[in-house]
XYZ file of C-alpha atoms in Angstrom:
410
model
C -101.789 84.399 3.247
C -98.964 81.839 2.858
C -98.263 80.707 -0.679
C -99.133 77.076 0.015
C -102.574 78.066 1.272
C -103.179 80.111 -1.871
C -102.251 77.122 -4.023
C -105.088 75.011 -2.706
C -107.641 77.658 -1.841
C -107.939 80.493 -4.360
C -106.759 78.471 -7.348
C -108.709 75.433 -6.332
C -111.925 77.348 -5.835
C -111.601 78.836 -9.276
C -111.093 75.330 -10.667
C -113.484 73.337 -8.535
C -116.568 73.382 -10.696
C -114.645 72.379 -13.796
C -112.692 69.809 -11.793
C -115.921 68.145 -10.670
C -116.790 67.586 -14.309
C -113.479 65.916 -15.187
C -113.810 62.190 -15.874
C -112.035 60.220 -13.192
C -110.009 57.248 -14.426
C -110.944 54.160 -12.441
C -108.169 52.334 -10.620
C -107.682 48.896 -12.149
C -108.981 45.953 -10.089
C -105.473 44.548 -9.716
C -104.176 47.852 -8.351
C -107.131 48.130 -5.971
C -106.583 44.577 -4.722
C -102.910 45.341 -4.127
C -103.865 48.488 -2.220
C -106.278 46.558 -0.004
C -103.657 43.904 0.740
C -101.056 46.563 1.482
C -103.406 48.459 3.793
C -104.060 45.240 5.706
C -100.298 44.823 6.228
C -99.944 48.496 7.221
C -102.743 48.116 9.757
C -101.217 44.992 11.300
C -97.792 46.619 11.537
C -99.049 49.896 12.968
C -101.252 48.307 15.637
C -98.734 45.654 16.656
C -96.261 47.960 18.421
C -98.228 48.243 21.648
C -98.640 44.480 22.009
C -94.990 43.968 20.972
C -93.489 46.093 23.744
C -93.236 43.356 26.424
C -91.603 40.990 23.923
C -89.228 43.702 22.652
C -88.252 44.569 26.207
C -87.332 40.953 26.880
C -85.681 40.390 23.493
C -83.387 43.437 23.678
C -82.989 43.359 27.483
C -84.317 46.877 27.867
C -84.271 48.666 31.193
C -87.300 50.824 30.315
C -90.552 49.837 28.646
C -89.432 50.723 25.111
C -92.553 52.780 24.377
C -90.505 55.339 22.456
C -90.535 52.945 19.514
C -94.094 54.129 18.835
C -92.845 57.726 18.758
C -90.089 56.820 16.300
C -92.553 55.045 14.010
C -95.137 57.833 14.095
C -92.398 60.437 13.751
C -91.297 58.795 10.512
C -94.900 58.808 9.284
C -95.189 62.496 10.120
C -91.948 63.301 8.260
C -93.124 61.461 5.122
C -96.502 63.189 5.198
C -94.828 66.594 5.468
C -92.372 65.745 2.678
C -95.006 64.596 0.196
C -97.198 67.558 1.043
C -94.330 69.993 0.493
C -93.232 68.494 -2.832
C -96.775 68.582 -4.252
C -96.653 68.150 -8.031
C -92.841 68.325 -8.179
C -92.406 64.632 -7.300
C -93.923 62.147 -9.750
C -96.582 60.047 -7.953
C -95.172 56.763 -9.242
C -91.712 57.647 -7.932
C -93.197 58.693 -4.603
C -95.021 55.362 -4.198
C -91.869 53.431 -5.151
C -89.857 55.398 -2.587
C -92.426 54.805 0.154
C -92.637 51.082 -0.640
C -88.844 50.842 -0.413
C -88.890 52.675 2.913
C -91.480 50.316 4.348
C -89.910 47.089 3.032
C -86.307 48.036 3.831
C -87.267 49.489 7.204
C -89.243 46.403 8.229
C -86.472 44.088 7.015
C -83.973 46.187 8.951
C -86.079 45.839 12.091
C -86.116 42.075 11.615
C -82.328 41.879 11.221
C -81.344 44.409 13.908
C -79.118 43.153 16.700
C -79.434 46.254 18.894
C -82.294 48.351 20.195
C -80.847 51.540 18.696
C -80.710 50.030 15.217
C -84.182 48.557 15.613
C -85.567 51.990 16.575
C -83.865 53.702 13.638
C -85.331 51.212 11.172
C -88.734 51.651 12.847
C -88.576 55.337 11.875
C -87.778 54.358 8.271
C -90.711 51.928 8.308
C -92.914 54.714 9.651
C -91.882 56.908 6.725
C -93.111 54.242 4.347
C -96.353 53.842 6.252
C -97.119 57.584 6.361
C -96.315 58.153 2.703
C -98.276 55.135 1.504
C -101.301 56.026 3.646
C -101.369 59.541 2.171
C -100.802 58.392 -1.415
C -103.355 55.564 -1.374
C -106.077 57.601 0.317
C -105.608 60.401 -2.211
C -105.473 57.989 -5.156
C -108.704 56.250 -4.129
C -110.379 59.613 -3.540
C -109.507 60.672 -7.094
C -109.642 57.346 -8.913
C -113.233 56.325 -8.268
C -115.118 59.493 -9.194
C -118.575 59.604 -7.635
C -117.818 56.405 -5.720
C -114.796 57.900 -3.978
C -116.350 58.008 -0.500
C -117.220 54.301 -0.672
C -113.774 53.429 -2.057
C -111.829 55.381 0.573
C -114.073 53.989 3.304
C -113.399 50.418 2.220
C -109.671 51.102 2.055
C -109.681 52.414 5.617
C -111.966 49.592 6.758
C -109.404 47.052 5.547
C -106.743 49.001 7.443
C -109.041 48.769 10.475
C -109.220 44.994 10.120
C -105.426 45.002 10.203
C -105.372 47.064 13.401
C -107.709 44.529 15.032
C -105.512 41.608 13.963
C -102.176 43.307 14.734
C -102.120 42.852 18.521
C -103.331 39.243 18.187
C -100.601 38.421 15.670
C -97.954 40.144 17.803
C -99.034 38.119 20.820
C -98.729 34.867 18.873
C -95.425 35.582 17.124
C -93.904 37.233 20.202
C -93.820 33.943 22.068
C -91.456 32.659 19.400
C -89.475 35.636 18.020
C -90.982 39.121 17.817
C -88.595 40.132 14.998
C -90.410 37.680 12.739
C -93.343 40.109 12.636
C -91.590 42.945 10.720
C -89.899 40.349 8.511
C -93.312 38.923 7.615
C -94.602 42.442 6.929
C -91.701 43.111 4.553
C -92.245 39.841 2.667
C -96.016 40.316 2.423
C -95.527 43.802 0.989
C -93.589 42.546 -2.028
C -96.620 40.991 -3.819
C -98.435 44.326 -3.434
C -96.324 45.944 -6.144
C -99.474 46.444 -8.236
C -100.234 49.531 -6.085
C -97.873 51.384 -8.419
C -100.763 51.551 -10.888
C -102.675 53.674 -8.368
C -100.369 56.488 -9.443
C -102.573 56.849 -12.540
C -105.201 58.584 -10.436
C -102.621 60.873 -8.824
C -101.182 61.799 -12.229
C -104.585 62.781 -13.604
C -104.441 66.350 -14.977
C -106.796 68.831 -13.392
C -108.967 70.973 -15.604
C -108.121 74.645 -15.258
C -110.807 77.262 -14.903
C -110.890 80.306 -17.145
C -112.130 82.521 -14.339
C -110.421 85.880 -14.314
C -108.226 87.316 -11.592
C -111.140 89.344 -10.291
C -113.217 86.203 -9.733
C -110.312 84.487 -7.988
C -109.839 87.456 -5.676
C -113.557 87.539 -5.000
C -113.482 83.926 -3.856
C -110.194 84.190 -1.950
C -111.876 85.512 1.175
C -114.047 82.402 1.413
C -111.206 80.017 0.542
C -108.997 80.361 3.591
C -111.862 80.090 6.135
C -113.025 76.936 4.370
C -109.620 75.250 4.469
C -109.054 76.414 8.054
C -112.375 74.865 9.080
C -111.414 71.591 7.385
C -108.177 71.578 9.397
C -110.046 72.426 12.595
C -112.427 69.529 11.951
C -109.491 67.181 11.328
C -107.795 68.304 14.539
C -110.944 67.768 16.616
C -112.150 64.562 14.965
C -108.806 62.747 15.113
C -108.480 63.776 18.752
C -112.018 62.562 19.444
C -111.356 59.176 17.845
C -108.106 58.716 19.768
C -109.675 59.940 23.009
C -112.527 57.447 22.797
C -110.069 54.621 22.245
C -107.909 55.813 25.131
C -110.613 56.622 27.714
C -113.506 54.211 27.181
C -111.657 51.507 29.130
C -111.180 53.897 32.032
C -114.854 54.870 32.024
C -115.968 51.247 32.063
C -113.488 50.532 34.835
C -114.804 53.437 36.912
C -118.297 52.076 36.307
C -117.385 48.801 38.013
C -116.107 46.671 35.146
C -112.962 44.598 35.685
C -109.882 45.752 33.787
C -109.982 42.785 31.403
C -113.714 43.162 30.712
C -113.304 46.915 30.223
C -110.514 46.375 27.689
C -112.653 43.857 25.816
C -115.643 46.198 25.888
C -113.527 49.020 24.475
C -112.830 46.916 21.394
C -116.501 47.390 20.508
C -115.731 50.960 19.439
C -113.071 49.855 16.937
C -115.212 46.997 15.685
C -118.131 49.400 15.192
C -115.876 51.794 13.285
C -114.707 49.042 10.944
C -118.282 47.904 10.269
C -119.354 51.516 9.732
C -116.703 52.026 7.069
C -117.812 48.918 5.215
C -121.565 49.493 5.431
C -122.623 53.147 5.790
C -120.941 54.700 2.709
C -122.710 52.200 0.469
C -126.075 52.988 2.051
C -125.563 56.767 1.749
C -123.748 56.923 -1.604
C -126.687 58.740 -3.244
C -126.180 61.695 -0.908
C -123.505 64.374 -1.123
C -120.689 64.480 1.486
C -121.910 67.855 2.780
C -125.179 66.147 3.761
C -123.875 62.858 5.154
C -121.004 64.243 7.254
C -123.216 66.229 9.685
C -125.535 63.210 9.927
C -122.693 60.901 10.935
C -121.444 63.322 13.583
C -124.954 64.157 14.786
C -125.691 60.475 15.369
C -122.360 60.060 17.178
C -123.242 63.012 19.421
C -126.469 61.292 20.485
C -124.670 58.015 21.216
C -121.923 59.721 23.226
C -124.555 61.492 25.301
C -126.111 58.069 25.924
C -122.724 56.817 27.149
C -123.085 59.061 30.202
C -126.124 57.035 31.308
C -125.116 54.370 33.881
C -125.834 50.786 32.951
C -125.541 51.043 29.164
C -121.969 49.761 29.206
C -119.994 49.773 25.974
C -123.025 49.693 23.636
C -123.132 53.503 23.085
C -119.443 53.442 22.161
C -119.959 50.599 19.680
C -122.747 52.643 18.076
C -120.498 55.719 18.118
C -117.828 53.771 16.226
C -120.459 52.718 13.699
C -121.526 56.348 13.199
C -118.079 57.958 12.921
C -116.491 55.205 10.840
C -117.078 56.984 7.487
C -116.109 60.474 8.759
C -112.395 60.414 7.871
C -112.889 58.783 4.425
C -115.710 61.218 3.637
C -113.583 64.266 4.475
C -110.606 62.937 2.472
C -112.798 62.303 -0.591
C -114.529 65.676 -0.229
C -111.301 67.618 0.224
C -109.698 65.830 -2.714
C -112.546 66.814 -5.021
C -112.404 70.540 -4.294
C -108.614 70.965 -4.526
C -106.254 70.922 -7.495
C -103.283 69.718 -5.428
C -105.023 66.998 -3.384
C -101.757 65.396 -2.236
C -100.806 68.684 -0.559
C -104.264 69.406 0.832
C -104.590 65.897 2.292
C -101.083 66.152 3.704
C -101.928 69.335 5.599
C -105.226 67.779 6.737
C -103.427 64.692 8.049
C -100.924 66.892 9.868
C -103.855 68.562 11.606
C -105.150 65.085 12.503
C -101.762 64.158 13.930
C -101.751 67.277 16.093
C -105.246 66.415 17.322
C -104.156 62.876 18.167
C -101.478 64.360 20.397
C -103.264 67.254 22.089
C -106.946 66.378 22.474
C -106.644 63.189 24.595
C -104.632 65.181 27.138
C -107.468 67.726 27.374
C -109.958 64.919 27.965
C -107.688 63.623 30.717
C -107.778 66.992 32.457
C -111.566 67.224 32.220
C -112.249 63.659 33.402
C -112.912 63.389 37.128
C -111.578 60.193 38.755
C -114.407 57.980 39.869
C -117.027 59.977 37.954
C -117.399 58.023 34.746
C -120.003 60.366 33.247
C -117.435 63.171 32.970
C -115.546 61.202 30.320
C -118.630 60.629 28.168
C -119.796 64.228 28.535
C -116.372 65.589 27.591
C -116.285 63.349 24.520
C -119.811 64.450 23.633
C -118.681 68.095 23.843
C -115.835 67.374 21.421
C -118.261 65.650 19.058
C -120.589 68.660 19.248
C -117.676 70.879 18.162
C -116.995 68.497 15.240
C -120.668 68.636 14.294
C -120.550 72.438 14.315
C -117.413 72.450 12.148
C -119.094 70.123 9.619
C -122.086 72.464 9.398
C -119.746 75.456 8.972
C -117.920 73.701 6.129
C -121.239 72.957 4.458
C -122.365 76.585 4.644
C -119.004 78.027 3.559
C -118.706 75.575 0.670
C -122.139 76.459 -0.607
C -121.350 80.160 -0.375
C -118.151 79.600 -2.378
C -120.032 77.525 -4.989
C -117.664 74.622 -4.466
C -120.219 71.842 -4.372
C -121.922 70.028 -7.183
C -125.440 68.698 -6.537
C -124.280 65.096 -6.302
C -121.078 63.424 -5.119
């Protein structure tokens, strides 16, 4: 098994029970507020690229549609996620957050001041590095810094990001009529007051209690460790692809069902709105239950709603309910994975890489399975993906229990 896998499987399993008992330092209110504000800015910036493309094309006199800017931005995020995952404990968390903040601020300011498309694209990649690194660091910090309330905390953090993604296209449409480069400049300026997020590094710097289990015990658990981590990655790959596929294909299904293009696009927003509401509401209602119990419930409910989406006449309502159900899935997995690993920054990095791969590959598979003019094929394909996610969540629950990784309560 590769060394990196051993570092957050065998070792982590030997440490997990003692780790669960370690007191988690709470993130200070000022640091949490800064993180929420920063995530709102990150959400606006990330979601604004699509709506910005027509304005960028006109501003820089592009011959093409300029859609590669999204690739540059996401490529930078991927590079930062890989870098922070590879460095693990070797890079001090506070220094990592400072570096990512500088990347985001300097990259966004560079985008605002660029006079050529090539320079603008290069700075977009730098901005993406800041976004990817900050998203990884803040999610991990909230998962560690709130103890038993980590699922609620991470859910709220991602819900605020979701609010930003809803506002991003609207803001881009308004600013674009004046000067689209004012948007990244505003993002850079609004990031500066969020410097209090540096205090979130306290949670990332928290020492992990080491187990005194012998080598024989570690070897005994090693066989269960790799399947568990592999199943987590498989779930991340499928779930991220499912989320992206719903966002990409619900408009097409509604259009094939007779909706106008504008009404279908508006109806599709119900999924994202439902997801944002789900992240705010559901974790608080289910906080008394352990992640291994709530995760299959979320995905099971989503499976029912996606099956309902194949029924003609229900419109976008099943997708809005699906968004409500799956909203807490990503935060729950991040919090769960953070608790059972001793190098959570690395484990979450690998998990997010799996999510990125799913975002790329799974929507294409849905496109192959969907039959033009037959709207039910889209919903049924999405339901099949959700069923696979549900099965992976059950497998993680069983494997975790067998490895004695779970405490009775979150």
